[in-house]
mmCIF file of C-alpha atoms in Angstrom:
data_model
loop_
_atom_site.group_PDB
_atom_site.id
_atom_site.type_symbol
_atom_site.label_atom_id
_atom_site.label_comp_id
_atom_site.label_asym_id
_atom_site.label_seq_id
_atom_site.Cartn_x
_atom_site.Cartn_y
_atom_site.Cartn_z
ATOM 1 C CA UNK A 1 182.212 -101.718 7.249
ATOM 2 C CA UNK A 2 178.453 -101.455 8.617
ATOM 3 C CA UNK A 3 176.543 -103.803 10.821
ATOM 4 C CA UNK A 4 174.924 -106.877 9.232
ATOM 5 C CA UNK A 5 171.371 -105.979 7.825
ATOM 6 C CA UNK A 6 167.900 -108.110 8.124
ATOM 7 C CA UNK A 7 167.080 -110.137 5.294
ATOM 8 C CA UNK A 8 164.004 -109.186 4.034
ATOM 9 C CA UNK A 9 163.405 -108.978 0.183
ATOM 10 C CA UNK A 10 160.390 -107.403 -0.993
ATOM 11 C CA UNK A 11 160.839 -106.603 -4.287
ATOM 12 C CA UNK A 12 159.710 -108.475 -7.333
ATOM 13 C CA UNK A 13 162.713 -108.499 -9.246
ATOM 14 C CA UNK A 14 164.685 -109.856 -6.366
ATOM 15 C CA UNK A 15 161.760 -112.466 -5.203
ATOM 16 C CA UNK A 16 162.471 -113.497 -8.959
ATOM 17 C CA UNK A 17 166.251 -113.528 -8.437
ATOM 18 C CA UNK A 18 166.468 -115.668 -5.263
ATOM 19 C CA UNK A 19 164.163 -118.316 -6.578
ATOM 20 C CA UNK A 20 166.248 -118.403 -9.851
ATOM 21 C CA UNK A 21 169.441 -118.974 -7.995
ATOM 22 C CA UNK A 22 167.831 -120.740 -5.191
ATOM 23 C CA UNK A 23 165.882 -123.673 -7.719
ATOM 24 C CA UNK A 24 168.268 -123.961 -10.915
ATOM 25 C CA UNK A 25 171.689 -122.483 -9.683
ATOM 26 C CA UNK A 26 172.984 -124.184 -12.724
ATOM 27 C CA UNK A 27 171.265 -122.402 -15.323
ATOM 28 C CA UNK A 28 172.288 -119.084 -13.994
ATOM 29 C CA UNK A 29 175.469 -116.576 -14.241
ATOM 30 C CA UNK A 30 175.131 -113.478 -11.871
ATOM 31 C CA UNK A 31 177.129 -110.413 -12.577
ATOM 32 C CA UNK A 32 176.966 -107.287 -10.229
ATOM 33 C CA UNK A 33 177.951 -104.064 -10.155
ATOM 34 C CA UNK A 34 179.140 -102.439 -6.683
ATOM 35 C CA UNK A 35 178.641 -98.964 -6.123
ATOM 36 C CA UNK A 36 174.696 -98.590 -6.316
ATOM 37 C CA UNK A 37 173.996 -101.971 -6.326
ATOM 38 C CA UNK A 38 175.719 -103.636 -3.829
ATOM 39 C CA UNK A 39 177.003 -101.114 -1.766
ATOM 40 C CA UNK A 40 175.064 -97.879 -1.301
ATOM 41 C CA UNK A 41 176.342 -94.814 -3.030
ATOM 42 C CA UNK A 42 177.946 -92.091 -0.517
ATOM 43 C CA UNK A 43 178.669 -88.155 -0.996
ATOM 44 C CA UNK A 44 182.960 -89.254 -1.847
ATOM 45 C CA UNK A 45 184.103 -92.369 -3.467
ATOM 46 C CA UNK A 46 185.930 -93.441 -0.548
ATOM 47 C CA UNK A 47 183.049 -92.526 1.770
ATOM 48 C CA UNK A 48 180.999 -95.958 0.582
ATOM 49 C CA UNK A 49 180.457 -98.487 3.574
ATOM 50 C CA UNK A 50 180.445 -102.365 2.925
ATOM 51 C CA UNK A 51 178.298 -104.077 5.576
ATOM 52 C CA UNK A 52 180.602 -106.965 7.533
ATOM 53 C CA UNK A 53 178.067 -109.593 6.371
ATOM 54 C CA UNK A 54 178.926 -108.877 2.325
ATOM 55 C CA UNK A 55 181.924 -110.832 1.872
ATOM 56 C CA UNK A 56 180.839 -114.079 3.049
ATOM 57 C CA UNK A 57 177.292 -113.542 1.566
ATOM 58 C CA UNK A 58 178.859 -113.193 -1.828
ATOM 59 C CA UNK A 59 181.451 -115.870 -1.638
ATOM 60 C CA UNK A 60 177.715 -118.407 -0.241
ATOM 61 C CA UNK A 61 176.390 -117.238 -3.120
ATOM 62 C CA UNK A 62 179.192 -117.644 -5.535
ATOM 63 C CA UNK A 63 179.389 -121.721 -3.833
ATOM 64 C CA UNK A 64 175.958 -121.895 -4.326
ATOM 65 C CA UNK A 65 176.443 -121.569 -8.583
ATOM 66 C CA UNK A 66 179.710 -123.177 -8.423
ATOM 67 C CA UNK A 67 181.585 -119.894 -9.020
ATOM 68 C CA UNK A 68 180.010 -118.672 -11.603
ATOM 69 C CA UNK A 69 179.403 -115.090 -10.210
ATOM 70 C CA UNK A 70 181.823 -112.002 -11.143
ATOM 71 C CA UNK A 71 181.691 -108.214 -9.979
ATOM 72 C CA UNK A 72 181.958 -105.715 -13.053
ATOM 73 C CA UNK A 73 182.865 -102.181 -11.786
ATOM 74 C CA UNK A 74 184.154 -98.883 -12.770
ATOM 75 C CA UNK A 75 186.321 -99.562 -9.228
ATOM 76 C CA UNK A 76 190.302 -100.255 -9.967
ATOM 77 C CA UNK A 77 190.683 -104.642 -9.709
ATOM 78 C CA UNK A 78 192.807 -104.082 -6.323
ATOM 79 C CA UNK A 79 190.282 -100.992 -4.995
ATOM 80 C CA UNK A 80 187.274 -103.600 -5.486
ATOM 81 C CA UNK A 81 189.612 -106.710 -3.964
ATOM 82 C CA UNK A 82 190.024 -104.825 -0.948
ATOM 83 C CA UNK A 83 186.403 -103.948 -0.120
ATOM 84 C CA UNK A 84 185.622 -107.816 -0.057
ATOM 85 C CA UNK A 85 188.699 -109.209 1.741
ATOM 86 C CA UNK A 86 189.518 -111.655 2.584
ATOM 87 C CA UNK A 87 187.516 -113.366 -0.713
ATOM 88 C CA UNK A 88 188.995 -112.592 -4.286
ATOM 89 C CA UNK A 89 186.405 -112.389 -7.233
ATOM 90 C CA UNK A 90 186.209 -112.726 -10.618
ATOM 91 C CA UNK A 91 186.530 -108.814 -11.066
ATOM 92 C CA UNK A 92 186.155 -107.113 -14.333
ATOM 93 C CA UNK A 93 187.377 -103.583 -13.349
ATOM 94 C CA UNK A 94 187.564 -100.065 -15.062
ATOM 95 C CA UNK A 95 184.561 -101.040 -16.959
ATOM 96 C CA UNK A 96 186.394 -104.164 -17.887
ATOM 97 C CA UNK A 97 189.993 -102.791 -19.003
ATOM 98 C CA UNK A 98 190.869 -105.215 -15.635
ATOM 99 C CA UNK A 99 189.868 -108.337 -15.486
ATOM 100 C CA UNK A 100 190.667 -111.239 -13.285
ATOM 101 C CA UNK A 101 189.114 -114.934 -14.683
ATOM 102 C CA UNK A 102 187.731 -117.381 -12.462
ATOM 103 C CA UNK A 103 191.260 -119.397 -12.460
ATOM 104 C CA UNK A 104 192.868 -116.219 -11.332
ATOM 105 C CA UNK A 105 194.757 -115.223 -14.302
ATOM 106 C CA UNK A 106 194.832 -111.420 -14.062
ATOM 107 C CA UNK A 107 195.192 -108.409 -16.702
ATOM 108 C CA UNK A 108 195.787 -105.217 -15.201
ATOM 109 C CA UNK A 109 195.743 -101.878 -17.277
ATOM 110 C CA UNK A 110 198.797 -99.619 -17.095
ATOM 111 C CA UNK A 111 198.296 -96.313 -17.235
ATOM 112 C CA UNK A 112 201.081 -93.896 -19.440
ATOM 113 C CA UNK A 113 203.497 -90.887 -18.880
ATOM 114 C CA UNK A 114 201.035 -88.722 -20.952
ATOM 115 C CA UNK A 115 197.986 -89.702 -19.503
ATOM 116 C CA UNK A 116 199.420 -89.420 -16.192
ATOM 117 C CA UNK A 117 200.271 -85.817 -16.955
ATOM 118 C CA UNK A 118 196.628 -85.461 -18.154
ATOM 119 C CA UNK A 119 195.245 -86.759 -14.324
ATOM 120 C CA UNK A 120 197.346 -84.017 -13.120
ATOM 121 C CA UNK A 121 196.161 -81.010 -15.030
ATOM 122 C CA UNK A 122 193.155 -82.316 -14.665
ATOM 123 C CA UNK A 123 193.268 -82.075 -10.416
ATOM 124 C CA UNK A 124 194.659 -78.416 -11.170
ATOM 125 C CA UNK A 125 192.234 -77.374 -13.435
ATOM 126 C CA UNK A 126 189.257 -78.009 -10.967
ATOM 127 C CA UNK A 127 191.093 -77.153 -7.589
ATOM 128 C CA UNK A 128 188.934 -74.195 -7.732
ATOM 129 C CA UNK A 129 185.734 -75.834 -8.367
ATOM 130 C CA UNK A 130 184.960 -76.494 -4.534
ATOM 131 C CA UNK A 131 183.132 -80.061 -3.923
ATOM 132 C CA UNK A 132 184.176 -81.384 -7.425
ATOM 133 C CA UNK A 133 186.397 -84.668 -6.069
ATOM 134 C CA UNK A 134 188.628 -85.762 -8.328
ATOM 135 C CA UNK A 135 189.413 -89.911 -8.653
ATOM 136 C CA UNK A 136 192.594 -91.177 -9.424
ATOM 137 C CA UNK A 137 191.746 -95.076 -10.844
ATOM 138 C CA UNK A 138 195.173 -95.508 -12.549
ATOM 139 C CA UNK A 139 194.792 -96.396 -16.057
ATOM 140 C CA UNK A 140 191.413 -93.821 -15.584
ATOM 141 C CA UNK A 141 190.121 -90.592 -13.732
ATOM 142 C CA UNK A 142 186.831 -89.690 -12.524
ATOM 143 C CA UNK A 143 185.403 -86.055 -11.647
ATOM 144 C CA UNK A 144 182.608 -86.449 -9.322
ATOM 145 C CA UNK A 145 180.274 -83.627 -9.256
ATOM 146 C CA UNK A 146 177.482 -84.768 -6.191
ATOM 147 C CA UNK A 147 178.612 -82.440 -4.123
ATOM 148 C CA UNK A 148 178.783 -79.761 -6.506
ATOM 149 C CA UNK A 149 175.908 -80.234 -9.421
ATOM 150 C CA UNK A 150 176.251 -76.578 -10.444
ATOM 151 C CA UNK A 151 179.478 -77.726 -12.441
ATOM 152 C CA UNK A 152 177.972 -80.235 -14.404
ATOM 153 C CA UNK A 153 178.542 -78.301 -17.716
ATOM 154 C CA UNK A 154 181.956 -77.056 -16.784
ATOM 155 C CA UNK A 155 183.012 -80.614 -15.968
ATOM 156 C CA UNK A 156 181.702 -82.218 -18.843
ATOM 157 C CA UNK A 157 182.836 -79.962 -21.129
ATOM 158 C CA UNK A 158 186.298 -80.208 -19.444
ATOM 159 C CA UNK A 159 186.071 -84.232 -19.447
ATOM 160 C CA UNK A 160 185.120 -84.477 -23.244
ATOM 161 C CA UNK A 161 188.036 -82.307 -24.342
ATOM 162 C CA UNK A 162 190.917 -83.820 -22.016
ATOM 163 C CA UNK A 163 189.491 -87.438 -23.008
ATOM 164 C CA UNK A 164 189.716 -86.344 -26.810
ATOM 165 C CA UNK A 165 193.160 -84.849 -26.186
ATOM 166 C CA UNK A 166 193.993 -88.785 -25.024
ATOM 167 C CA UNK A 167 193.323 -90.153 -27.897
ATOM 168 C CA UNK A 168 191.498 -93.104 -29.480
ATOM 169 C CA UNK A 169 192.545 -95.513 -26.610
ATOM 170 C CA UNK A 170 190.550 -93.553 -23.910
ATOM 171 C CA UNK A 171 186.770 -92.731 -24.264
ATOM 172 C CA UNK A 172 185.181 -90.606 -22.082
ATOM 173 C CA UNK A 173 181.960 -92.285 -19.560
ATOM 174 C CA UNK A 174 179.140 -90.365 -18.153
ATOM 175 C CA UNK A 175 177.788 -91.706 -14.631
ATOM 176 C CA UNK A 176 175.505 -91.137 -12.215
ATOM 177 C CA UNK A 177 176.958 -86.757 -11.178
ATOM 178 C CA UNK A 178 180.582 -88.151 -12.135
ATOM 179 C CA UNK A 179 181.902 -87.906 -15.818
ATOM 180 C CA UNK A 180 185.055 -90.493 -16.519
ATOM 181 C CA UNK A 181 187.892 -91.316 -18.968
ATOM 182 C CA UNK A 182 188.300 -94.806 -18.869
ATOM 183 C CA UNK A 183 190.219 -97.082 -21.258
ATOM 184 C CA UNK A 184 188.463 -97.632 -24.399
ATOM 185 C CA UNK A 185 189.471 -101.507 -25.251
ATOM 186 C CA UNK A 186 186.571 -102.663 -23.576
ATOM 187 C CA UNK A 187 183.436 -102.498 -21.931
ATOM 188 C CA UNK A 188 181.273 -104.252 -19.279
ATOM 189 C CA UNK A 189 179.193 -105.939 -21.542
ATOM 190 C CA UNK A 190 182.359 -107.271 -23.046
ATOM 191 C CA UNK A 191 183.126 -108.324 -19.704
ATOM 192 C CA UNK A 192 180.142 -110.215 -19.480
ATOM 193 C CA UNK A 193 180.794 -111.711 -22.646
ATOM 194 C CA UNK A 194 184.124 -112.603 -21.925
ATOM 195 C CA UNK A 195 183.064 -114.609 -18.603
ATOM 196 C CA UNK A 196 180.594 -116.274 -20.295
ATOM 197 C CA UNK A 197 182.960 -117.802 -22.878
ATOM 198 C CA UNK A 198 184.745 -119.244 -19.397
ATOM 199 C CA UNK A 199 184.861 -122.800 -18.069
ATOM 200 C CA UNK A 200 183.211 -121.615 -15.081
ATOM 201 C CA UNK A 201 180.163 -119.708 -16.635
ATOM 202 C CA UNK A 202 180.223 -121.561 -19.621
ATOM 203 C CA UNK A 203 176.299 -122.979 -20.750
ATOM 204 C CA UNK A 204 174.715 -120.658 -18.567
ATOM 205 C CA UNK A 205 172.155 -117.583 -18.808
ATOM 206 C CA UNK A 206 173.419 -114.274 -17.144
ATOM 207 C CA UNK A 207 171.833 -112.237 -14.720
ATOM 208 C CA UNK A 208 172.777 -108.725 -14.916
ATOM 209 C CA UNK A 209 172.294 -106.414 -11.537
ATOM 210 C CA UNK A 210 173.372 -102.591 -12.282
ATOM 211 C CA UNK A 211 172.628 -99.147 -11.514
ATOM 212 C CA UNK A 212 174.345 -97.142 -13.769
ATOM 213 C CA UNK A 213 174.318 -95.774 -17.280
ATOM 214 C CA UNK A 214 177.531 -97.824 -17.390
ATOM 215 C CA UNK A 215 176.018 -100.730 -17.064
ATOM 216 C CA UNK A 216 173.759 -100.688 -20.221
ATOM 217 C CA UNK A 217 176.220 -102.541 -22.174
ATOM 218 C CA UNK A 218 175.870 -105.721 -19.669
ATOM 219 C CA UNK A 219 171.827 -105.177 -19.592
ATOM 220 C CA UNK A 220 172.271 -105.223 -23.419
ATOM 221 C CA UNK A 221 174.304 -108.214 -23.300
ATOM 222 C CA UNK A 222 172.472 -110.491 -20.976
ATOM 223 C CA UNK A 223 169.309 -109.403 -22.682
ATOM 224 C CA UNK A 224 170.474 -110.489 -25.771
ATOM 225 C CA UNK A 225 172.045 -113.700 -24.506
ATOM 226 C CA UNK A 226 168.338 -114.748 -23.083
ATOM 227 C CA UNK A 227 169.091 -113.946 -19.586
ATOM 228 C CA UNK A 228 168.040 -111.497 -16.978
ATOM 229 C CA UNK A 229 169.119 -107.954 -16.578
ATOM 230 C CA UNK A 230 167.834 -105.744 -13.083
ATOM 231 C CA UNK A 231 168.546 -102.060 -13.019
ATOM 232 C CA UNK A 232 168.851 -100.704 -9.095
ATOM 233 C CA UNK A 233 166.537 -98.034 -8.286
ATOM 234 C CA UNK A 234 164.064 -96.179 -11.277
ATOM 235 C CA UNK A 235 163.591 -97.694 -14.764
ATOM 236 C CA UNK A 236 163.829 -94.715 -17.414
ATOM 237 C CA UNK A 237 163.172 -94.628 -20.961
ATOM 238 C CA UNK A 238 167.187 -94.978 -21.232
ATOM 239 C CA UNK A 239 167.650 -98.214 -19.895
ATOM 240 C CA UNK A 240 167.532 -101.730 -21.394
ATOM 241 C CA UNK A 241 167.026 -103.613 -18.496
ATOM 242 C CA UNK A 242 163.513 -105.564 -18.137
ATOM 243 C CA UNK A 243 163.394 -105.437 -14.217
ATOM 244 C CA UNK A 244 163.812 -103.101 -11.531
ATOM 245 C CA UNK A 245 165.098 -103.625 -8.191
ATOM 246 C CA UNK A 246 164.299 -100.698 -5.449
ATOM 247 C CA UNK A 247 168.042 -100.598 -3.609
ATOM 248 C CA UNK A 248 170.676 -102.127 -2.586
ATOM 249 C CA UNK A 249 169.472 -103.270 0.698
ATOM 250 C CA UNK A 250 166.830 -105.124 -1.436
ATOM 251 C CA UNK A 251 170.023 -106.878 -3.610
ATOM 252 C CA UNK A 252 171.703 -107.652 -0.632
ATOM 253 C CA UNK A 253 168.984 -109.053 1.057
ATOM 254 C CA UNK A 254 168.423 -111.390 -1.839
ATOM 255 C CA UNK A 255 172.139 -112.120 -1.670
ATOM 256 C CA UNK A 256 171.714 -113.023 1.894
ATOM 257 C CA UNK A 257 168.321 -115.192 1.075
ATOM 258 C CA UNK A 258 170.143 -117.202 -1.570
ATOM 259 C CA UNK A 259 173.375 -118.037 0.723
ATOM 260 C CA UNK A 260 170.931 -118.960 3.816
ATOM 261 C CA UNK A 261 169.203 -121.527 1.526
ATOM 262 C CA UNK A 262 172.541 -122.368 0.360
ATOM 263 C CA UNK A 263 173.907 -122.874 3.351
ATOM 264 C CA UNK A 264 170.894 -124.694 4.771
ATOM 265 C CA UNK A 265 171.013 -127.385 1.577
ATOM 266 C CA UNK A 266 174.769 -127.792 2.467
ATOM 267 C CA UNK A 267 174.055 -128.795 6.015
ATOM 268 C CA UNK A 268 171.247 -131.118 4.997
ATOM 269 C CA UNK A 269 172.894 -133.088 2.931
#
């Protein structure tokens, strides 16, 4: 984990985020993405750094609107419990195959025999494409490409026809230089939809942060729903989301904004 950071949010979006769940944290539902948004991305998967300060900044946060606040990743549910230890989420993982509610009751994706076999043909099939990493998320596989872009087409043509050999109950996800095959039963605007349906978030508007084209669904969702959806780092004509945040120092500064005010409230009173 890195050093705590300064708290200094600059952008609009976030300026509009902090007073939102500063003045009315009862109106609001915030759901966040991880890699890209709250952590910045790194050259591996396992190469990402979580600054010491994150954990407790989320779980202020998360006090602050009475636990209505979830993390929606493409991570594995454990993987994404371990970079925020000692706190445990609401986690949709997998793109919301996982998902843990906010009393704790947990659904974890298995992954099968044949599909297992798949991971494995797929890790031989590209052991001679040096740089291409290959992610083993259990009940889904990633092949990250960052460090090689020149096998973008052989990847993806790869990924489409091992995700089609699968079946109907995996469905393969483009990302940001990684292609995936990830459970099909759900998405993370499902996920979304799902919490909000929840004692916890129940009555209240979401908030949306993402970076990712995997996290159009939950733009879609919390756009639709009357709520707020921020996409980290350049708006393009293929995004939903209304407002742009610059990186994920700026999210995590407005994090860290929202728990000192929360913090300070709590001591005041």
């Amino acid at each position: 984990m890195s050093e705590q950071e300064p708290s200094r949010p600059s952008d609009v979006a976030t300026r509009h985020l902090i007073r939102r769940l500063v003045d009315e944290p009862d109106r609001w539902a915030l759901f966040l993405d991880i890699d890209g948004t709250l952590i910045d991305l790194a050259t591996t998967p396992d190469a990402i750094q979580v600054p010491l300060s994150l954990p407790g900044t989320l779980d202020a946060v998360s006090a602050r609107l009475r636990g209505a606040l979830a993390l929606v990743t493409g991570r594995s549910l454990p993987y994404a419990d371990g970079l925020f230890a000692p706190f445990r989420f609401p986690i949709a993982g997998l793109h919301g195959a996982e998902f843990r509610a906010a009393d704790g009751e947990t659904s974890i994706v298995t992954q099968t025999p044949a599909f297992a076999q798949l991971k494995k043909r797929l890790t031989e099939q590209t052991a001679w494409m040096e740089g291409v990493l290959i992610e083993d998320k259990g009940a889904a596989v990633a092949a990250h490409y960052r460090l090689a872009p020149a096998y973008n087409t052989a990847i993806e043509t790869l990924m489409r026809d091992l995700a089609e050999e699968a079946g109907p109950g995996w469905v393969l996800q483009p990302g940001k230089m990684v292609f995936e095959i990830r459970p099909a039963r759900a998405d993370k605007g499902d996920a979304v939809a799902a919490y909000l349906d929840a004692p916890a978030f129940a009555g209240r508007l979401p908030i949306a942060i993402g970076d990712d084209l995997t996290d159009e669904s939950m733009f879609a969702l919390a756009n639709a729903r009357g709520g707020q959806s921020i996409r980290v780092g350049s708006l393009s004509a293929a995004t939903c989301a209304v407002a742009r945040a610059s990186s994920p120092s700026a999210i995590r500064s407005a994090l860290a904004a929202i728990a000192t005010a929360h913090e300070e409230r709590a001591s005041a009173s």
